[in-house]
Short mmCIF file of C-alpha atoms in Angstrom, two decimals:
data_model
loop_
_atom_site.label_atom_id
_atom_site.label_comp_id
_atom_site.label_asym_id
_atom_site.label_seq_id
_atom_site.Cartn_x
_atom_site.Cartn_y
_atom_site.Cartn_z
CA MET A 1345 0.02 -0.09 -0.02
CA GLU A 1346 2.88 2.32 1.06
CA GLN A 1347 4.39 1.62 -2.35
CA ILE A 1348 1.20 2.66 -4.51
CA LYS A 1349 1.07 5.79 -2.24
CA GLN A 1350 4.42 6.70 -3.08
CA LYS A 1351 3.88 5.69 -6.99
CA TRP A 1352 0.82 8.06 -7.18
CA GLY A 1353 2.78 10.73 -5.17
CA ILE A 1354 5.52 10.76 -7.84
CA ILE A 1355 2.97 10.62 -10.66
CA GLY A 1356 1.16 13.74 -9.11
CA LEU A 1357 4.38 15.65 -8.76
CA ALA A 1358 5.22 15.00 -12.50
CA LEU A 1359 1.95 16.45 -13.53
CA ILE A 1360 2.33 19.49 -11.42
CA LEU A 1361 5.70 20.18 -13.00
CA ILE A 1362 4.36 19.56 -16.41
CA VAL A 1363 1.50 22.03 -15.92
CA GLY A 1364 3.99 24.66 -14.44
CA ILE A 1365 6.18 24.36 -17.69
CA LEU A 1366 3.27 24.42 -20.07
CA THR A 1367 1.87 27.42 -18.20
CA GLY A 1368 5.19 29.10 -18.16
CA CYS A 1369 5.62 28.68 -22.01
CA ALA A 1370 2.19 30.19 -22.76
CA PRO A 1371 2.09 33.73 -23.91
CA THR A 1372 0.66 36.45 -21.58
CA SER A 1373 -2.23 38.77 -23.02
CA GLU A 1374 0.46 41.54 -23.18
CA GLN A 1375 2.58 39.36 -25.17
CA THR A 1376 -0.14 38.22 -27.42
CA ASN A 1377 -0.97 41.89 -28.00
CA GLY A 1378 2.44 42.92 -28.68
CA ASN A 1379 2.84 40.10 -31.26
CA ALA A 1380 -0.42 41.21 -32.89
CA ASN A 1381 0.80 44.91 -32.98
CA ASP A 1382 4.05 44.02 -34.43
CA ALA A 1383 2.20 42.04 -37.15
CA ALA A 1384 0.13 44.92 -37.97
CA ILE A 1385 3.11 47.20 -37.89
CA ASP A 1386 4.92 44.89 -40.39
CA GLU A 1387 1.85 44.58 -42.63
CA SER A 1388 1.37 48.48 -42.47
CA THR A 1389 5.14 49.07 -43.33
CA SER A 1390 4.81 46.56 -46.19
CA GLY A 1391 1.81 48.34 -47.32
CA GLU A 1392 3.48 51.88 -47.51
CA ASP A 1393 6.52 50.30 -49.30
CA GLN A 1394 4.02 48.62 -51.90
CA SER A 1395 2.28 52.01 -52.13
CA GLN A 1396 5.32 53.82 -52.97
CA LYS A 1397 6.69 51.12 -55.42
CA SER A 1398 2.98 51.11 -56.95
CA ALA A 1399 3.96 54.61 -58.36
CA PHE A 1400 6.14 53.17 -60.85
CA PRO A 1401 5.88 52.10 -63.57
CA ILE A 1402 3.84 54.86 -64.90
CA THR A 1403 3.00 56.25 -68.14
CA ILE A 1404 3.10 60.04 -69.04
CA THR A 1405 2.33 61.86 -72.15
CA ASP A 1406 4.82 64.64 -73.03
CA ASP A 1407 4.28 67.75 -74.80
CA SER A 1408 5.04 66.05 -78.14
CA GLY A 1409 2.06 63.91 -77.60
CA GLU A 1410 4.25 60.73 -77.17
CA GLU A 1411 3.35 58.18 -74.38
CA ILE A 1412 6.75 57.24 -72.22
CA THR A 1413 6.46 54.52 -69.73
CA ILE A 1414 8.98 54.84 -66.91
CA GLU A 1415 9.55 51.49 -65.36
CA LYS A 1416 11.12 52.83 -61.73
CA GLU A 1417 11.67 55.97 -60.03
CA PRO A 1418 14.58 57.82 -61.93
CA GLU A 1419 18.06 57.97 -59.83
CA SER A 1420 19.72 59.95 -62.38
CA ILE A 1421 18.34 63.13 -64.62
CA ILE A 1422 19.65 65.52 -67.17
CA SER A 1423 17.79 68.75 -68.13
CA MET A 1424 18.48 70.58 -71.21
CA GLN A 1425 16.39 73.74 -70.53
CA PRO A 1426 17.26 76.21 -67.64
CA SER A 1427 13.45 76.37 -66.66
CA ASN A 1428 13.08 72.73 -66.26
CA THR A 1429 16.32 72.65 -64.46
CA GLU A 1430 14.97 75.14 -61.97
CA ILE A 1431 11.85 73.22 -61.52
CA ALA A 1432 13.91 69.99 -60.92
CA TYR A 1433 15.81 71.66 -58.10
CA ALA A 1434 12.54 73.43 -56.66
CA LEU A 1435 11.28 69.81 -56.55
CA GLY A 1436 14.25 68.74 -54.56
CA LEU A 1437 15.89 66.69 -57.11
CA VAL A 1438 19.37 68.36 -56.56
CA ASP A 1439 21.17 64.99 -55.75
CA LYS A 1440 19.83 63.30 -58.85
CA MET A 1441 20.93 65.90 -61.48
CA ILE A 1442 24.00 64.84 -63.44
CA GLY A 1443 23.79 67.02 -66.37
CA VAL A 1444 22.20 70.31 -67.17
CA SER A 1445 22.43 72.61 -70.38
CA ASP A 1446 25.26 75.31 -70.81
CA TYR A 1447 22.66 77.96 -70.21
CA CYS A 1448 21.54 76.78 -66.92
CA ASN A 1449 22.65 79.47 -64.18
CA TYR A 1450 20.11 78.73 -61.15
CA PRO A 1451 20.27 77.70 -58.53
CA ALA A 1452 24.14 78.16 -57.67
CA GLU A 1453 24.64 74.36 -57.67
CA THR A 1454 24.05 74.24 -61.14
CA ALA A 1455 27.94 75.46 -61.57
CA ASP A 1456 28.87 72.35 -60.24
CA VAL A 1457 26.78 69.93 -62.62
CA GLU A 1458 28.22 68.50 -65.97
CA LYS A 1459 27.56 70.99 -68.95
CA VAL A 1460 25.88 69.07 -71.89
CA GLY A 1461 25.30 71.46 -74.50
CA GLY A 1462 22.37 73.71 -75.35
CA GLN A 1463 20.34 73.58 -78.60
CA ASP A 1464 23.17 71.40 -80.01
CA MET A 1465 23.47 68.50 -77.47
CA ASN A 1466 26.82 66.76 -76.70
CA ALA A 1467 25.22 63.28 -77.49
CA GLU A 1468 28.39 61.46 -76.70
CA MET A 1469 28.95 62.98 -73.18
CA ILE A 1470 24.99 62.38 -72.46
CA LEU A 1471 25.29 58.69 -73.62
CA THR A 1472 28.27 58.35 -71.50
CA LEU A 1473 26.67 59.79 -68.43
CA MET A 1474 23.33 57.51 -69.17
CA PRO A 1475 20.79 59.17 -67.29
CA ASP A 1476 17.62 57.61 -66.42
CA VAL A 1477 15.57 60.47 -67.67
CA ILE A 1478 16.32 63.45 -69.75
CA PHE A 1479 14.15 66.63 -70.24
CA VAL A 1480 14.58 68.09 -73.77
CA THR A 1481 12.74 70.98 -75.55
CA ASP A 1482 10.50 71.18 -78.36
CA TYR A 1483 13.36 72.49 -80.44
CA HIS A 1484 15.36 69.20 -79.78
CA HIS A 1485 12.44 67.33 -80.79
CA GLN A 1486 12.01 68.96 -84.00
CA ASN A 1487 15.57 69.09 -84.90
CA HIS A 1488 17.53 66.67 -83.35
CA ASP A 1489 14.97 63.55 -83.61
CA ALA A 1490 17.82 60.97 -84.88
CA ILE A 1491 19.83 61.69 -81.40
CA LEU A 1492 16.83 61.41 -79.41
CA LYS A 1493 16.15 58.04 -80.74
CA GLN A 1494 19.87 57.11 -79.72
CA TYR A 1495 18.96 58.13 -76.33
CA GLU A 1496 15.66 55.89 -76.21
CA GLU A 1497 17.58 52.76 -77.93
CA ALA A 1498 19.90 53.09 -75.07
CA GLY A 1499 17.36 53.08 -72.62
CA ILE A 1500 17.05 56.83 -71.60
CA SER A 1501 13.55 57.89 -71.06
CA VAL A 1502 13.31 61.07 -73.24
CA ILE A 1503 10.66 63.70 -72.41
CA VAL A 1504 9.67 66.80 -74.54
CA ILE A 1505 8.85 69.72 -72.60
CA GLY A 1506 7.09 72.28 -74.86
CA SER A 1507 7.28 76.17 -74.89
CA GLU A 1508 5.22 77.66 -72.06
CA SER A 1509 3.50 81.13 -72.51
CA SER A 1510 1.28 81.42 -69.25
CA PHE A 1511 1.34 80.49 -65.63
CA ALA A 1512 -1.11 77.74 -66.38
CA ASP A 1513 1.47 76.19 -68.75
CA VAL A 1514 4.15 76.51 -66.06
CA TYR A 1515 1.87 74.68 -63.47
CA GLU A 1516 1.35 72.05 -66.07
CA THR A 1517 4.84 71.33 -66.63
CA ILE A 1518 5.80 71.21 -63.00
CA GLN A 1519 3.23 68.61 -62.58
CA LEU A 1520 4.46 66.66 -65.50
CA ILE A 1521 8.15 66.76 -64.32
CA GLY A 1522 6.89 65.87 -60.65
CA LYS A 1523 5.17 62.65 -62.11
CA ALA A 1524 8.03 61.58 -63.99
CA THR A 1525 10.44 61.77 -61.31
CA GLY A 1526 8.29 60.61 -58.38
CA THR A 1527 7.92 64.01 -56.72
CA THR A 1528 4.19 64.33 -57.28
CA ALA A 1529 3.54 65.46 -53.80
CA GLU A 1530 6.35 68.19 -54.03
CA ALA A 1531 5.04 69.49 -57.29
CA GLU A 1532 1.56 69.95 -56.15
CA LYS A 1533 2.79 72.10 -53.21
CA LEU A 1534 5.10 74.02 -55.50
CA VAL A 1535 2.16 74.76 -57.71
CA ALA A 1536 -0.32 75.54 -54.72
CA ASP A 1537 2.42 77.94 -53.32
CA MET A 1538 2.67 79.77 -56.64
CA LYS A 1539 -1.09 80.07 -57.14
CA GLU A 1540 -1.50 81.26 -53.54
CA ARG A 1541 1.13 84.02 -53.94
CA LEU A 1542 -0.40 85.10 -57.22
CA LEU A 1543 -3.73 85.35 -55.88
CA ALA A 1544 -2.19 87.38 -52.86
CA VAL A 1545 -0.82 89.78 -55.46
CA GLU A 1546 -4.00 90.12 -57.49
CA GLU A 1547 -6.16 90.71 -54.59
CA LYS A 1548 -3.80 93.61 -53.52
CA ALA A 1549 -3.89 95.05 -57.00
CA LYS A 1550 -7.56 95.60 -56.77
CA GLN A 1551 -6.37 98.84 -54.73
CA VAL A 1552 -5.21 100.14 -57.95
CA ALA A 1553 -7.36 103.25 -58.73
CA GLU A 1554 -5.69 104.24 -61.93
CA LYS A 1555 -3.77 102.01 -63.99
CA LYS A 1556 -0.11 102.93 -65.10
CA LYS A 1557 0.85 102.23 -68.74
CA VAL A 1558 4.13 100.07 -68.65
CA TRP A 1559 6.72 99.86 -71.56
CA VAL A 1560 8.80 96.67 -71.45
CA GLU A 1561 12.12 96.33 -73.14
CA VAL A 1562 13.68 93.14 -73.58
CA SER A 1563 16.66 94.27 -75.72
CA PRO A 1564 18.07 97.83 -75.89
CA ALA A 1565 18.42 100.20 -78.99
CA PRO A 1566 18.86 100.10 -81.73
CA ASP A 1567 16.91 96.96 -81.92
CA ILE A 1568 14.26 97.52 -79.23
CA PHE A 1569 12.01 94.42 -78.73
CA THR A 1570 9.04 94.32 -76.34
CA THR A 1571 6.52 91.69 -75.16
CA GLY A 1572 2.94 91.83 -76.14
CA GLN A 1573 -0.01 89.34 -75.57
CA GLY A 1574 0.89 85.65 -75.25
CA THR A 1575 3.91 86.26 -72.84
CA PHE A 1576 4.36 86.01 -69.33
CA MET A 1577 5.23 89.97 -69.05
CA HIS A 1578 1.75 90.51 -70.49
CA GLU A 1579 0.10 88.19 -67.81
CA MET A 1580 2.02 89.79 -65.08
CA LEU A 1581 1.03 93.30 -65.80
CA GLU A 1582 -2.46 92.37 -66.17
CA SER A 1583 -2.37 90.52 -62.71
CA ILE A 1584 -1.27 93.73 -61.07
CA GLN A 1585 -3.72 96.07 -62.83
CA ALA A 1586 -1.22 97.57 -65.18
CA GLU A 1587 -1.61 98.25 -68.90
CA ASN A 1588 0.93 96.75 -71.21
CA ALA A 1589 1.80 99.78 -73.69
CA ALA A 1590 2.29 97.01 -76.43
CA GLY A 1591 -0.84 95.02 -75.28
CA ASN A 1592 -2.27 95.26 -79.00
CA GLN A 1593 0.86 93.33 -80.12
CA GLU A 1594 1.27 89.70 -80.25
CA GLY A 1595 4.17 87.89 -78.68
CA TRP A 1596 7.79 89.20 -79.20
CA VAL A 1597 7.68 92.44 -81.20
CA LYS A 1598 10.29 95.07 -82.65
CA LEU A 1599 9.07 98.74 -82.45
CA THR A 1600 10.88 101.85 -83.41
CA GLU A 1601 11.87 104.68 -80.89
CA GLU A 1602 9.25 106.88 -82.67
CA GLU A 1603 6.55 104.34 -82.01
CA ILE A 1604 7.36 103.80 -78.39
CA VAL A 1605 7.42 107.58 -77.52
CA GLN A 1606 3.88 107.89 -78.94
CA LEU A 1607 2.95 105.12 -76.75
CA ASN A 1608 3.66 107.71 -73.75
CA PRO A 1609 4.34 105.06 -71.00
CA ASP A 1610 4.10 105.86 -67.32
CA VAL A 1611 6.82 103.31 -66.49
CA ILE A 1612 9.58 101.68 -68.37
CA ILE A 1613 10.92 98.37 -67.52
CA THR A 1614 14.14 96.83 -68.90
CA THR A 1615 15.30 93.15 -68.73
CA TYR A 1616 18.95 93.41 -70.17
CA GLY A 1617 20.90 94.90 -67.30
CA TYR A 1618 22.59 91.57 -67.03
CA TYR A 1619 24.56 92.39 -70.06
CA VAL A 1620 24.26 96.07 -70.43
CA ASP A 1621 25.54 98.28 -68.08
CA ASN A 1622 23.50 100.99 -66.47
CA PRO A 1623 20.16 100.45 -68.71
CA LYS A 1624 18.45 103.29 -66.89
CA GLU A 1625 21.02 105.74 -67.79
CA GLY A 1626 20.97 104.69 -71.40
CA VAL A 1627 17.07 104.96 -71.68
CA MET A 1628 16.94 108.42 -69.90
CA ALA A 1629 19.49 109.79 -72.13
CA ARG A 1630 17.74 108.95 -75.53
CA SER A 1631 17.04 111.83 -77.53
CA GLY A 1632 13.50 112.93 -78.15
CA TRP A 1633 12.00 110.93 -75.14
CA GLY A 1634 12.30 113.84 -72.71
CA GLU A 1635 8.39 114.30 -72.74
CA VAL A 1636 7.67 110.78 -72.11
CA PRO A 1637 6.01 110.51 -68.34
CA ALA A 1638 8.49 107.81 -67.41
CA ILE A 1639 11.44 109.73 -68.27
CA LYS A 1640 10.18 113.03 -66.74
CA ASP A 1641 9.62 111.07 -63.25
CA GLY A 1642 12.47 108.58 -63.49
CA ASN A 1643 10.24 105.75 -63.51
CA VAL A 1644 12.85 103.40 -65.38
CA HIS A 1645 13.61 100.22 -63.80
CA ASP A 1646 15.58 97.08 -64.73
CA VAL A 1647 14.48 93.65 -63.52
CA ASP A 1648 16.08 89.90 -63.46
CA SER A 1649 15.20 88.68 -66.91
CA ASP A 1650 15.07 85.12 -65.65
CA THR A 1651 12.28 86.06 -63.14
CA VAL A 1652 9.94 87.57 -65.84
CA THR A 1653 10.70 85.34 -68.94
CA ARG A 1654 11.87 81.99 -67.80
CA PRO A 1655 9.05 79.58 -67.05
CA GLY A 1656 9.96 78.38 -63.91
CA PRO A 1657 9.21 78.73 -60.15
CA ARG A 1658 10.60 82.17 -59.77
CA LEU A 1659 8.00 83.70 -62.19
CA ILE A 1660 6.12 84.53 -59.05
CA GLU A 1661 8.94 86.57 -57.57
CA GLY A 1662 9.07 88.36 -60.85
CA VAL A 1663 5.22 89.46 -60.41
CA GLU A 1664 5.94 90.47 -56.88
CA HIS A 1665 8.83 92.58 -57.95
CA LEU A 1666 7.10 94.39 -60.85
CA ALA A 1667 4.22 95.22 -58.61
CA LYS A 1668 6.50 96.83 -55.84
CA LEU A 1669 8.25 98.98 -58.83
CA ILE A 1670 5.23 99.98 -60.59
CA TYR A 1671 2.83 100.44 -57.62
CA PRO A 1672 5.23 101.20 -54.59
CA GLU A 1673 2.52 102.91 -52.73
CA ILE A 1674 0.45 99.86 -52.66
CA PHE A 1675 2.91 96.96 -52.64
CA GLU A 1676 5.82 98.36 -50.71
#
């Protein structure tokens, strides 16, 4: 009998030990929740990664009407136009720019990037650099189609950006470049900021009681050119409630000094101070211009050409600067 009791005692002890071991190995509710949360985080992170990856491949239609499929987010970019280069930098693509045109001068970082030509591209260098994407102009598309085909055959995505003549065109270009480079959110933010600042200028310009007539010179005498309708300067002047003295003209036109004097402008804006010394002095000293209101009042100002003619993000700076020059009593 004693042996039976000892036997059952040993069996009971073993059962107690087994239960203890199993209880210790079982997960607590805190551990269970932790594991579930970890799984949820992993799934969420995986979803984010998948969402980011799903942005590519994408198919876009460039300004030539061509459909281009970009398989993955570009890691290297070349821009053959200063305005597109400015847009790319504004979208935060500085580290991906491996080549720019000879005429790209803004921002300052472009000085350190390989120059790859202008209207005539350095095709050999571009093919050596082998960018994922190259932004070209409609000029390149019309005049260097064979070279662009070489790029495409080498695996480079060639995107044609056409000529812009309005703020709306620039917004579309920013959005196109954003989509092609995986910076859609940045592009939308940039466009929204430009629109907001332009609206603020237009709202303030409603205070203008009497419009001023403005003559714009984009090249000096003897061949004086100005901007009529269908140009950024015309749209800018309209947005600040100023009258373009050449508003009945279309595009870029050449006028004689006699024709300009008869327009009798209140303000004269020049855009060539970057290559002509003291443009104001040159205009003020013109023979026969003494009775022009702008000359009598000394209202002759030079502005940075790139901010009023280059279809990029700095156009809004051009509008704001013009507003201060033409209506200082309102915009200062």
